[in-house]
Short mmCIF file of C-alpha atoms and ligand atoms in Angstrom, two decimals:
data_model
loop_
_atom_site.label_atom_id
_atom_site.label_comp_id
_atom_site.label_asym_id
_atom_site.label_seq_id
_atom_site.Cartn_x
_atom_site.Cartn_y
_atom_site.Cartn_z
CA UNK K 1 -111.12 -16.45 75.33
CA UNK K 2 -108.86 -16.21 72.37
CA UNK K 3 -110.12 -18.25 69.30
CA UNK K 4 -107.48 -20.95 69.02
CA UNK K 5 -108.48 -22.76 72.44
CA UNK K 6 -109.73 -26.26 71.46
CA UNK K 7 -110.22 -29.30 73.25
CA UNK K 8 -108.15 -32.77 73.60
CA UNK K 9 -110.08 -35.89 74.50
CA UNK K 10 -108.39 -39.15 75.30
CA UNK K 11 -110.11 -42.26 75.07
CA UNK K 12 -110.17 -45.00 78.11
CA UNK K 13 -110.63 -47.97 77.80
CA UNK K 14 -111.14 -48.29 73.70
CA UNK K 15 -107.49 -47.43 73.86
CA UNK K 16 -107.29 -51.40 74.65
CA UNK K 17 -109.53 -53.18 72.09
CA UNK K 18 -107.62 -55.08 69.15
CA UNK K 19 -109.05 -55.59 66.22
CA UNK K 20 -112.27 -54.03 66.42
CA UNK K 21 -110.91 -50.50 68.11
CA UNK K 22 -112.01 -48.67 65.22
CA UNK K 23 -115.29 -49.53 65.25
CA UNK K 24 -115.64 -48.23 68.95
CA UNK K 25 -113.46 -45.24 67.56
CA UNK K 26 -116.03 -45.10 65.15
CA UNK K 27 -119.32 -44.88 66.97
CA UNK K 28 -117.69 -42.30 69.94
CA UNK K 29 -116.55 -40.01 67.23
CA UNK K 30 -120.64 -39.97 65.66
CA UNK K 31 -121.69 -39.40 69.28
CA UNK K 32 -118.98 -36.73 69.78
CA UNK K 33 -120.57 -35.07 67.05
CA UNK K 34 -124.14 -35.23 67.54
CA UNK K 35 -123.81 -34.07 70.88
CA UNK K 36 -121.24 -30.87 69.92
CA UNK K 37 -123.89 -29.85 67.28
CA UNK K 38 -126.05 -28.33 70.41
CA UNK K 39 -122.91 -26.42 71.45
CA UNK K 40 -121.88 -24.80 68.17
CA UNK K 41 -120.13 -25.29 65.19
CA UNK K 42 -116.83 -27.68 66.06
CA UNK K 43 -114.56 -30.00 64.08
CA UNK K 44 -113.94 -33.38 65.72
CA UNK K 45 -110.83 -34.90 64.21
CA UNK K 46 -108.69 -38.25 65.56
CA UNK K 47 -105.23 -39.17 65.30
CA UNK K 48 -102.99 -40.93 67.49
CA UNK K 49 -105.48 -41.75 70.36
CA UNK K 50 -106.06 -37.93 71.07
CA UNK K 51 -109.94 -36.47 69.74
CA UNK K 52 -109.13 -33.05 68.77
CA UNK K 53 -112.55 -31.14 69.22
CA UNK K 54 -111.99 -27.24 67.37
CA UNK K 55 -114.08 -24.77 66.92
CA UNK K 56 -114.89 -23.98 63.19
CA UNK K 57 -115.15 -19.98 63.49
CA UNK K 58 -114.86 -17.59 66.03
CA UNK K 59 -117.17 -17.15 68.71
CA UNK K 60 -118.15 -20.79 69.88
CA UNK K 61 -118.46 -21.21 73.30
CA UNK K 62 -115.63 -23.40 74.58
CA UNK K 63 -117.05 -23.66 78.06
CA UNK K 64 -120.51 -25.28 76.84
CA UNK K 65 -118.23 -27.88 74.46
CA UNK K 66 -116.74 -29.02 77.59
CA UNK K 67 -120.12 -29.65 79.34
CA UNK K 68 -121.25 -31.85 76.61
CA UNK K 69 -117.93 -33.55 75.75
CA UNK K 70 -117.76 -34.32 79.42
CA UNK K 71 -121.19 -36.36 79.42
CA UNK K 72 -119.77 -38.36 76.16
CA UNK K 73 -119.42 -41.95 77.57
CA UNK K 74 -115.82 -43.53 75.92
CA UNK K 75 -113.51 -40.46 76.97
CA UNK K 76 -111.52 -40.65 79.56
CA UNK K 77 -109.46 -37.36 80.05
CA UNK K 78 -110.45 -34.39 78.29
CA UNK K 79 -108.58 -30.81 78.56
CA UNK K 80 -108.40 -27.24 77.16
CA UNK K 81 -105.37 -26.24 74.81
CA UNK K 82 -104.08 -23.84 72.97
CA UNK K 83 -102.36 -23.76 69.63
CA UNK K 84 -99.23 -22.24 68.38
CA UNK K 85 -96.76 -22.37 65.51
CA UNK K 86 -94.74 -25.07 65.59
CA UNK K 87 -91.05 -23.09 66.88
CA UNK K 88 -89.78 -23.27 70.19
CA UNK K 89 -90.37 -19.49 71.16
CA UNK K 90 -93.99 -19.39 70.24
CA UNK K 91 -94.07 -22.55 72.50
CA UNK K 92 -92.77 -21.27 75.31
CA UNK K 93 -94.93 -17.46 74.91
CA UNK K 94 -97.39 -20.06 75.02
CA UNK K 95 -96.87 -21.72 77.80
CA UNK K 96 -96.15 -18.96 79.79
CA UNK K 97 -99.22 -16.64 78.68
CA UNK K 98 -101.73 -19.74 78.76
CA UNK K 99 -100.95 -21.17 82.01
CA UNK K 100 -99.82 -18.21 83.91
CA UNK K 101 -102.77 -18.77 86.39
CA UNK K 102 -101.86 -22.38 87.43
CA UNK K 103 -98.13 -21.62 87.39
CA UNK K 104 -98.48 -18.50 89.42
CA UNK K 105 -100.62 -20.47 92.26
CA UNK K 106 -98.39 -23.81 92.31
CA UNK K 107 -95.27 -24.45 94.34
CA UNK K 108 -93.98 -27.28 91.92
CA UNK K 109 -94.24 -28.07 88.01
CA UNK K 110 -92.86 -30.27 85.28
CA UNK K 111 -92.69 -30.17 81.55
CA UNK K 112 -93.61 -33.20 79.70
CA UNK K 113 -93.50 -33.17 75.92
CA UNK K 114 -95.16 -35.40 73.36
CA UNK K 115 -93.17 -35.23 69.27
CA UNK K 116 -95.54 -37.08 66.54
CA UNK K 117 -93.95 -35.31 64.26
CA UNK K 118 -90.53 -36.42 64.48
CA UNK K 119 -89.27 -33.58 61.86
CA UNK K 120 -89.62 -31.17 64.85
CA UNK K 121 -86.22 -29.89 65.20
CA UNK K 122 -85.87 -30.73 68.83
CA UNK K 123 -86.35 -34.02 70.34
CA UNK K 124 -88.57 -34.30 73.58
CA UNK K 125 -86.45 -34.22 76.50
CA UNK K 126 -84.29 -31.57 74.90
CA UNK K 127 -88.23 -29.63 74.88
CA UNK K 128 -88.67 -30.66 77.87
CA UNK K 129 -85.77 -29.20 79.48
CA UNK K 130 -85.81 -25.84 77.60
CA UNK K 131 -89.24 -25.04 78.21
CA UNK K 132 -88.78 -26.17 81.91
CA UNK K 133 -85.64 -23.26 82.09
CA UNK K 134 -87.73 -20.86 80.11
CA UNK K 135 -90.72 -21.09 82.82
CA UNK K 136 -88.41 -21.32 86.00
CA UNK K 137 -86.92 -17.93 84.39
CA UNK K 138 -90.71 -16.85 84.35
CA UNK K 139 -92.31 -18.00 87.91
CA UNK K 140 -89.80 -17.78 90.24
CA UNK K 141 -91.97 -19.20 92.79
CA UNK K 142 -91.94 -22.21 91.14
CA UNK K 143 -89.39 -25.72 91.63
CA UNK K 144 -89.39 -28.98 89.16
CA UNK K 145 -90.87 -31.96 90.90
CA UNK K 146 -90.93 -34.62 88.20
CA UNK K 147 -92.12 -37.44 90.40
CA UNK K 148 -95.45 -35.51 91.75
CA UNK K 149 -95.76 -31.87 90.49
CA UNK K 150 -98.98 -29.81 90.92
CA UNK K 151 -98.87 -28.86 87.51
CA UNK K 152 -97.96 -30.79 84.48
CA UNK K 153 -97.08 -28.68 81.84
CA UNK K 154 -97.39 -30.63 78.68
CA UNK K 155 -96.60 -29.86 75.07
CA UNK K 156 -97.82 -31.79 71.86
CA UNK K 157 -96.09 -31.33 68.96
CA UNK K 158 -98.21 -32.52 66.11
CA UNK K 159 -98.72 -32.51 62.38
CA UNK K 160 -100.15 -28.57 61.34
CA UNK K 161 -99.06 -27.16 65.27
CA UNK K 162 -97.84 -27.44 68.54
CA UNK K 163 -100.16 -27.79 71.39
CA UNK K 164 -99.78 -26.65 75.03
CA UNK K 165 -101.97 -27.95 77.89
CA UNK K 166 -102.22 -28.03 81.88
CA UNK K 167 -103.95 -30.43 83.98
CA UNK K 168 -106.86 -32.88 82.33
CA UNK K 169 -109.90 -33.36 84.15
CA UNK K 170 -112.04 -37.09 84.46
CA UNK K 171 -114.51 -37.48 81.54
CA UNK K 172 -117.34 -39.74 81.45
CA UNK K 173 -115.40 -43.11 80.72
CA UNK K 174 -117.06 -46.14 79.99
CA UNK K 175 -117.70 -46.65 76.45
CA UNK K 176 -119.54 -45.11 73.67
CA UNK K 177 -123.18 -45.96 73.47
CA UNK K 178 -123.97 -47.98 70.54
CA UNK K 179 -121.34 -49.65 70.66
CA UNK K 180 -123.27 -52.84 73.15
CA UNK K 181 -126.27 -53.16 71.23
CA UNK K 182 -129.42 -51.71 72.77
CA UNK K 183 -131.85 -52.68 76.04
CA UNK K 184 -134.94 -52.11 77.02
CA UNK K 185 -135.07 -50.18 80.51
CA UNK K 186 -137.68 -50.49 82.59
CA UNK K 187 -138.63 -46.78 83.76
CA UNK K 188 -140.55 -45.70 87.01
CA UNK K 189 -140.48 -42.35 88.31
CA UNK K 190 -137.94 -43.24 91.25
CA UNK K 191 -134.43 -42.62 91.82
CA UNK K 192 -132.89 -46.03 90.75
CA UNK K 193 -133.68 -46.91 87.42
CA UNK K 194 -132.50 -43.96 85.76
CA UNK K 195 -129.16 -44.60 87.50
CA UNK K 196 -129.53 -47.99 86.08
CA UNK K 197 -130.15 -46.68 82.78
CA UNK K 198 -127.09 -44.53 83.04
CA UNK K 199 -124.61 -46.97 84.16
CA UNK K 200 -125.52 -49.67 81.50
CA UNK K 201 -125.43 -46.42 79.15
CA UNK K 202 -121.84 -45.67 80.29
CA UNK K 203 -121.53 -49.39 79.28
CA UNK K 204 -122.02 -48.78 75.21
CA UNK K 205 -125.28 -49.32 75.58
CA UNK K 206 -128.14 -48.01 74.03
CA UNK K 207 -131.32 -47.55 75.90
CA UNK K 208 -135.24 -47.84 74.82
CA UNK K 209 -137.40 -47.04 77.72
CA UNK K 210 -140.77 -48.65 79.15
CA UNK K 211 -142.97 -47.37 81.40
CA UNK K 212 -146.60 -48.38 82.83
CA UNK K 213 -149.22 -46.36 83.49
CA UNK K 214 -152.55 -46.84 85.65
CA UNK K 215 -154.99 -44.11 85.24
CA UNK K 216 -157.10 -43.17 87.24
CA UNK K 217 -154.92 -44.53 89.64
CA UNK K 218 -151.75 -42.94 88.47
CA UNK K 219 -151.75 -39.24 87.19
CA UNK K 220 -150.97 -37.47 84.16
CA UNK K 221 -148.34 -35.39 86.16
CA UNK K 222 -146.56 -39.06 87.15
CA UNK K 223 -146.32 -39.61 83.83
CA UNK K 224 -144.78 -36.57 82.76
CA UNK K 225 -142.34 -36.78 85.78
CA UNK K 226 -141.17 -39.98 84.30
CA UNK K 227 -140.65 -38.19 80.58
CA UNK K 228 -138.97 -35.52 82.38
CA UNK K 229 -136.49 -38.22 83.86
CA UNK K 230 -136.42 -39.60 80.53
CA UNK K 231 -135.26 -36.28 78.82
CA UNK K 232 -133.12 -36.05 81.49
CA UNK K 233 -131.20 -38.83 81.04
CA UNK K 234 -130.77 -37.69 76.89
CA UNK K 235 -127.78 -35.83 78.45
CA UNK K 236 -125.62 -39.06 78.70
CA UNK K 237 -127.70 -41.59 76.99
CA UNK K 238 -128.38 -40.13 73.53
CA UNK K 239 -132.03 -40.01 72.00
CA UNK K 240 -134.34 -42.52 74.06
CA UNK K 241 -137.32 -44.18 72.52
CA UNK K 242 -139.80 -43.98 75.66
CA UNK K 243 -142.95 -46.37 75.43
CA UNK K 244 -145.76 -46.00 77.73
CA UNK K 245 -147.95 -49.02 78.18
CA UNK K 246 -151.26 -48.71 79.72
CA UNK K 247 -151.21 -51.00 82.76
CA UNK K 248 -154.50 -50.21 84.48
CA UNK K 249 -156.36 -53.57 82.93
CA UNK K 250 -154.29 -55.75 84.08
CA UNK K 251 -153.58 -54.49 87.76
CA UNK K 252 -157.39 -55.00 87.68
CA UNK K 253 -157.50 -58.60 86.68
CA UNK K 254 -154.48 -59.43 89.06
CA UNK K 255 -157.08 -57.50 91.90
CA UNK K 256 -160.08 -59.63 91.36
CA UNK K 257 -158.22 -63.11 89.83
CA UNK K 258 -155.12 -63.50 92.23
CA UNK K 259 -154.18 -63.91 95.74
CA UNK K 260 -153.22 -60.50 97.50
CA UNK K 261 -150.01 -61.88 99.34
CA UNK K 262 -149.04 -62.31 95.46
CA UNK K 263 -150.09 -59.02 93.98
CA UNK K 264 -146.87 -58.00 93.50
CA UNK K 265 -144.53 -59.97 91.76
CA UNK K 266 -147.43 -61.55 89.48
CA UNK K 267 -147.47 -57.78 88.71
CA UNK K 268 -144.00 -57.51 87.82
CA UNK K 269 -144.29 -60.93 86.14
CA UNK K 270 -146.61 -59.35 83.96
CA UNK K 271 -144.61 -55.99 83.52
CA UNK K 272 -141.89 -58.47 82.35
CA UNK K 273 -143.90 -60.11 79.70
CA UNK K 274 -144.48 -56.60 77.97
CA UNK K 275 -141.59 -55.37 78.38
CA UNK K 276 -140.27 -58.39 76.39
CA UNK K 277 -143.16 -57.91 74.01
CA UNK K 278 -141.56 -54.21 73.45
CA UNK K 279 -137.92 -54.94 73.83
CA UNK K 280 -138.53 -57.53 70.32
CA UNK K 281 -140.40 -55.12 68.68
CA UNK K 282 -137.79 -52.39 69.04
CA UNK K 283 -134.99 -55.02 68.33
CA UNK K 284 -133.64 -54.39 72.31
CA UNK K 285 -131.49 -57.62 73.46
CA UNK K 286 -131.85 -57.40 77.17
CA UNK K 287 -134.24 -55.68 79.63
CA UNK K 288 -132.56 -53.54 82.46
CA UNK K 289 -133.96 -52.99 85.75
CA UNK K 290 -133.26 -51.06 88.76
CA UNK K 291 -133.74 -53.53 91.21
CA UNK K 292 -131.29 -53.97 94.27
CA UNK K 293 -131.40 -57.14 96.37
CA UNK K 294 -132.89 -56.75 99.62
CA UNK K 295 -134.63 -53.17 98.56
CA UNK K 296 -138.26 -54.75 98.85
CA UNK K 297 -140.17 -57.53 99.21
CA UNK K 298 -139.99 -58.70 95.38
CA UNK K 299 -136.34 -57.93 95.03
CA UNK K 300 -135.23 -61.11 97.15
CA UNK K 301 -133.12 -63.73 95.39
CA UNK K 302 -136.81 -65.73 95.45
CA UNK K 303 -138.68 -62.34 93.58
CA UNK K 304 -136.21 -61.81 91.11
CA UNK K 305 -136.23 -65.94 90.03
CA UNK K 306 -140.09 -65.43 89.88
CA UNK K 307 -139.76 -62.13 87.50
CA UNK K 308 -137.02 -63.95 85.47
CA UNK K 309 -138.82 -66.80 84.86
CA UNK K 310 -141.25 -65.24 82.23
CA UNK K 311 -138.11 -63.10 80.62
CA UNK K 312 -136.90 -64.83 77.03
CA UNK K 313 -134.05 -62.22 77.22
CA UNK K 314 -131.95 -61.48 79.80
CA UNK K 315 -132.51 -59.20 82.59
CA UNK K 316 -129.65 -56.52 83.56
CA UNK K 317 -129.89 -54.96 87.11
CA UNK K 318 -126.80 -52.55 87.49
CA UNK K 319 -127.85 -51.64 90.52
CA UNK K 320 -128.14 -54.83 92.24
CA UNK K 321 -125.43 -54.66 94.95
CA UNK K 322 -125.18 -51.04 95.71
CA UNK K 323 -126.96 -49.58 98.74
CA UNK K 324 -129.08 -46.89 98.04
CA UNK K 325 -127.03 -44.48 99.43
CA UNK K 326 -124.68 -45.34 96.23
CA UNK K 327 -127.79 -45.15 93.80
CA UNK K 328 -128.62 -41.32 95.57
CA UNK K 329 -125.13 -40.17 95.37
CA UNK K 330 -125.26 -40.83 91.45
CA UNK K 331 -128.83 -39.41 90.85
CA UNK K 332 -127.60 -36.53 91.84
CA UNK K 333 -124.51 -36.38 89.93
CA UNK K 334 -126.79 -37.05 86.87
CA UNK K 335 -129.28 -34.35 88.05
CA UNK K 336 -132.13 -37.09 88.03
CA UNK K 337 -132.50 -36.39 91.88
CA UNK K 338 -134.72 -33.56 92.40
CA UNK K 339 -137.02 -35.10 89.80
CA UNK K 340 -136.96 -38.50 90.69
CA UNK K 341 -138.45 -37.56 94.45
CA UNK K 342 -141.11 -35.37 93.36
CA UNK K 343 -143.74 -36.91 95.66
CA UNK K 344 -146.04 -38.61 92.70
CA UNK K 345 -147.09 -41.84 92.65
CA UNK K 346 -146.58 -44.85 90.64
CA UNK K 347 -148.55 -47.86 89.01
CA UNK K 348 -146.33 -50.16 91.75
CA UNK K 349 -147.74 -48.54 94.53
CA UNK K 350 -151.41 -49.27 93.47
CA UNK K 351 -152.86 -52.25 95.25
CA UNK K 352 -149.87 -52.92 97.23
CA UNK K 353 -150.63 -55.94 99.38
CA UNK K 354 -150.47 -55.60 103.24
CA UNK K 355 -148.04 -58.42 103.73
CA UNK K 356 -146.14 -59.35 100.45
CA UNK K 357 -144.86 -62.93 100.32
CA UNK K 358 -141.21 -62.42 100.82
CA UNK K 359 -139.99 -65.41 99.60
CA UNK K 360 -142.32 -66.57 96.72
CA UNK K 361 -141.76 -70.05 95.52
CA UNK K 362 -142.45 -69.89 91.38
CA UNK K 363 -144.78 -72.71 91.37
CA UNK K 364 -147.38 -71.18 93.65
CA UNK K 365 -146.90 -68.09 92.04
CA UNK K 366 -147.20 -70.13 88.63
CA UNK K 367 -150.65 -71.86 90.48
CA UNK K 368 -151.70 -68.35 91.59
CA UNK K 369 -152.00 -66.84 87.85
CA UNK K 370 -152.91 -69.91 86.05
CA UNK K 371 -156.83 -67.92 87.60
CA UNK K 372 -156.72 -66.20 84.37
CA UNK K 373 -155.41 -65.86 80.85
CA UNK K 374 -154.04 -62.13 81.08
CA UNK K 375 -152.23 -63.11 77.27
CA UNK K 376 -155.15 -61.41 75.39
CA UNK K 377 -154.62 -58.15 78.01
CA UNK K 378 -151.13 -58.16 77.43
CA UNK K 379 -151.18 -58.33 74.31
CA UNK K 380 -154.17 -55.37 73.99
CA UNK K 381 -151.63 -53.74 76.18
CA UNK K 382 -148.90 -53.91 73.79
CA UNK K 383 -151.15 -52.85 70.80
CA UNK K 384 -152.61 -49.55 72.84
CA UNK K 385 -148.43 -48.45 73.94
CA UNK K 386 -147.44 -45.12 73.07
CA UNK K 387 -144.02 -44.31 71.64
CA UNK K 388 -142.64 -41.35 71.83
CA UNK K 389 -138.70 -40.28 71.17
CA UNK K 390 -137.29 -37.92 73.90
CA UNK K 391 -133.93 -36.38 72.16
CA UNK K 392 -130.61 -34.76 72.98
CA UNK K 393 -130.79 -31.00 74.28
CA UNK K 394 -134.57 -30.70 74.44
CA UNK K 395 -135.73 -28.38 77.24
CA UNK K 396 -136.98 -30.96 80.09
CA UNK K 397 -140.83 -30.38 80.48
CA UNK K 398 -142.26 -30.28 83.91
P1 ATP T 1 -137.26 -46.87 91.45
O1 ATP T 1 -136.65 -46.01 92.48
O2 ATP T 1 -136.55 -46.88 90.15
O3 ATP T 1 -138.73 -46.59 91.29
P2 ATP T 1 -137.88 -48.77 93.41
O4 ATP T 1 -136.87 -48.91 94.41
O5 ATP T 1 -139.05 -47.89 93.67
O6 ATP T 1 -137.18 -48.33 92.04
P3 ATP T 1 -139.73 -50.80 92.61
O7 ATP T 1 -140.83 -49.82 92.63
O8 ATP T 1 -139.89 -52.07 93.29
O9 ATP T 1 -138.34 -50.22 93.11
O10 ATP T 1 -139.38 -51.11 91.14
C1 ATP T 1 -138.27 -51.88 90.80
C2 ATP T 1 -137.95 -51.62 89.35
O11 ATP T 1 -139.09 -51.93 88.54
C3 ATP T 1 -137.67 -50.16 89.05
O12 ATP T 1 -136.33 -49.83 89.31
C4 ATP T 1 -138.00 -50.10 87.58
O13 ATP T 1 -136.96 -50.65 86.80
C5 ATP T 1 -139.21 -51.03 87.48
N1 ATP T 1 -140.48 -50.28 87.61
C6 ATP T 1 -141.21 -50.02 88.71
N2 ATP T 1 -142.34 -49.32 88.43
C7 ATP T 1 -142.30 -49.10 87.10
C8 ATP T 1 -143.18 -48.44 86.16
N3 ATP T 1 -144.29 -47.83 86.54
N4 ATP T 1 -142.83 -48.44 84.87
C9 ATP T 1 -141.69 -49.03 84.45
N5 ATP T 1 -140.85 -49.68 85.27
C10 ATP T 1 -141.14 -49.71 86.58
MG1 MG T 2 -140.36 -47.30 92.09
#
């Protein structure tokens, strides 16, 4: 790898904001950043649209630059590049060296060619066309197809060099986290909420986590499953403030003080009310979920008006019309998977009634609790949380 391969990033969708693009351009370039510091020693520079991500000596390791800058939400097309002096043959030894592999396997090609700096001697389509002879003269296996080639040859000509670069691959997209404000996700050791967290991540925003805890009942090892998740998800999410609230009270007092058929959502009622409780505390403006209507008994249209009902903020749940099949095929892009079915158990599956009420009607429920005042256990609850910050590029522990 010769030292003068950097990387281009193009931004999605911040490419369309008005007045306040710079403040998204802005928070993606911190992010950018942060996350290239685990990779080496790289510039990150911006100009016309394009993030231009170089390394500072020789020796970084291009390869592990892409891996991060590909989990950076806010970019939408990323690829390798080389730079040269800004003269035509230098561009074309370039192009030809560079891309030899692509151009030697493809049938078709075209050139296109990008001039910001309009002092460049020769205008685009006049690049276009020279460079196009020069590599036809090259690969003789190779025909122009402007309309749908298998490789696009492209050359930017910019303010200190020119730039030469094949085909882009997808990044992350969405947008860059911190720039929606921050929620409050609510954190078991299954497969869909740290999808959830991810996709409202890829949204801009910025994610606390909660979790509950029942010991004896739950384990120490289900715990640290869920912080393994939780340092999992660092990779795309940024640093995550993870708090763990100890739940095993109030499971307790729902157990002696409520009907069983109601166990469960009063329990999530109550997992609501802390969560909100947290999500103040840690100035967090929404709660997020991975719930999915129809999944179980408390995630009916009926459940999730009875879990609302306590929530002061609103409740997010990404998930809620995708089958699960959808939710797997993500954990495992996200490489939450393999930890999320490690067969431990969690707080929800203590005291699980034999026959849930399906369709709870808020006012029984409402009748159900009003048993016993659980606000001084809550709010012991809240006092006794743990908080803990899981960052960026820390080994996952399990
Ligand atoms: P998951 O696969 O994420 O565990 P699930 O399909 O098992 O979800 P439930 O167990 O009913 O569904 O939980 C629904 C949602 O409630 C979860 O997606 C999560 O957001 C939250 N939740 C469940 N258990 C816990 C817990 N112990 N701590 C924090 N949040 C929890
Ligand atoms: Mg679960």
């Amino acid at each position: 790898m010769a030292a003068n391969e950097i990387i281009l990033a193009k931004y999605g969708e911040i490419a369309l904001k008005g007045l306040n693009k710079k403040t998204f351009e802005d928070i993606l370039m911190k992010n950018l950043r942060r996350r290239l510091r685990k990779a080496g020693s790289f510039s990150v520079t911006k100009a016309q649209s394009t993030i231009y991500i170089e390394p500072r000596e020789d020796g970084q390791d291009i390869d592990e630059a892409l891996e991060c800058v590909k989990k950076v939400f806010g970019i939408a097309a990323i690829c390798r590049a080389k730079a040269c002096e800004k003269n035509f043959e230098a561009i074309a030894e370039l192009a030809k060296t560079y891309l030899a592999d692509q151009l030697l396997c493809a049938n078709t090609f075209k050139v296109t060619a990008k001039r910001a700096d309009k002092a460049f001697p020769m205008k685009s389509p006049e690049i276009c066309m020279e460079l196009g002879a020069a590599l036809l003269d090259e690969f003789p296996n190779l025909t122009v197809d402007v309309h749908d080639p298998e490789v696009t040859v492209t050359v930017e000509i910019r303010d200190t060099h020119a730039y030469i670069h094949g085909e882009s691959i997808k990044g992350a997209g969405g947008l860059p986290v911190g720039s929606s404000g921050k929620a409050l996700l609510l954190l078991s050791g299954g497969i869909d909420s740290p999808v959830a967290g991810y996709r409202m991540a890829r949204r801009g925003v910025h994610i606390s986590a909660i979790h509950y805890v029942s010991p004896p009942y739950t384990s120490e090892r289900a715990r640290l499953k869920v912080e393994a998740l939780c340092q999992k998800m660092t990779a795309y999410c940024g640093n995550i403030a993870f708090f763990c609230v100890p739940f095993t009270e109030i499971q307790e007092e729902i157990k002696r003080n409520c009907p069983e058929e109601y166990f469960t959502i009063i329990m999530r009622r109550l997992m609501m009310r802390i969560a909100v409780n947290i999500a103040t505390e840690d100035k967090c403006s929404a709660l997020v979920t991975g719930e999915s209507i129809g999944q179980v008994a408390s995630q009916t249209m009926e459940g999730l008006t009875c879990t609302d009902a306590v929530c002061s903020i609103p409740v997010m749940r990404p998930l809620i019309a995708l089958d699960k099949t959808e939710i797997v095929e993500t954990s495992r892009e996200i490489d939450t998977f393999d930890i999320s079915t490690l067969p431990y158990e969690d707080c929800c599956t203590v005291f699980t009634p034999r026959h849930p009420k399906v369709r709870p009607h808020l006012e029984d429920i409402e009748k159900a609790e009003a048993n016993f005042d659980f606000t001084p256990l809550i709010e012991k609850a809240v006092a006794e949380t743990e908080m803990k910050v899981f960052k960026m590029g820390e080994e996952v522990i399990l």
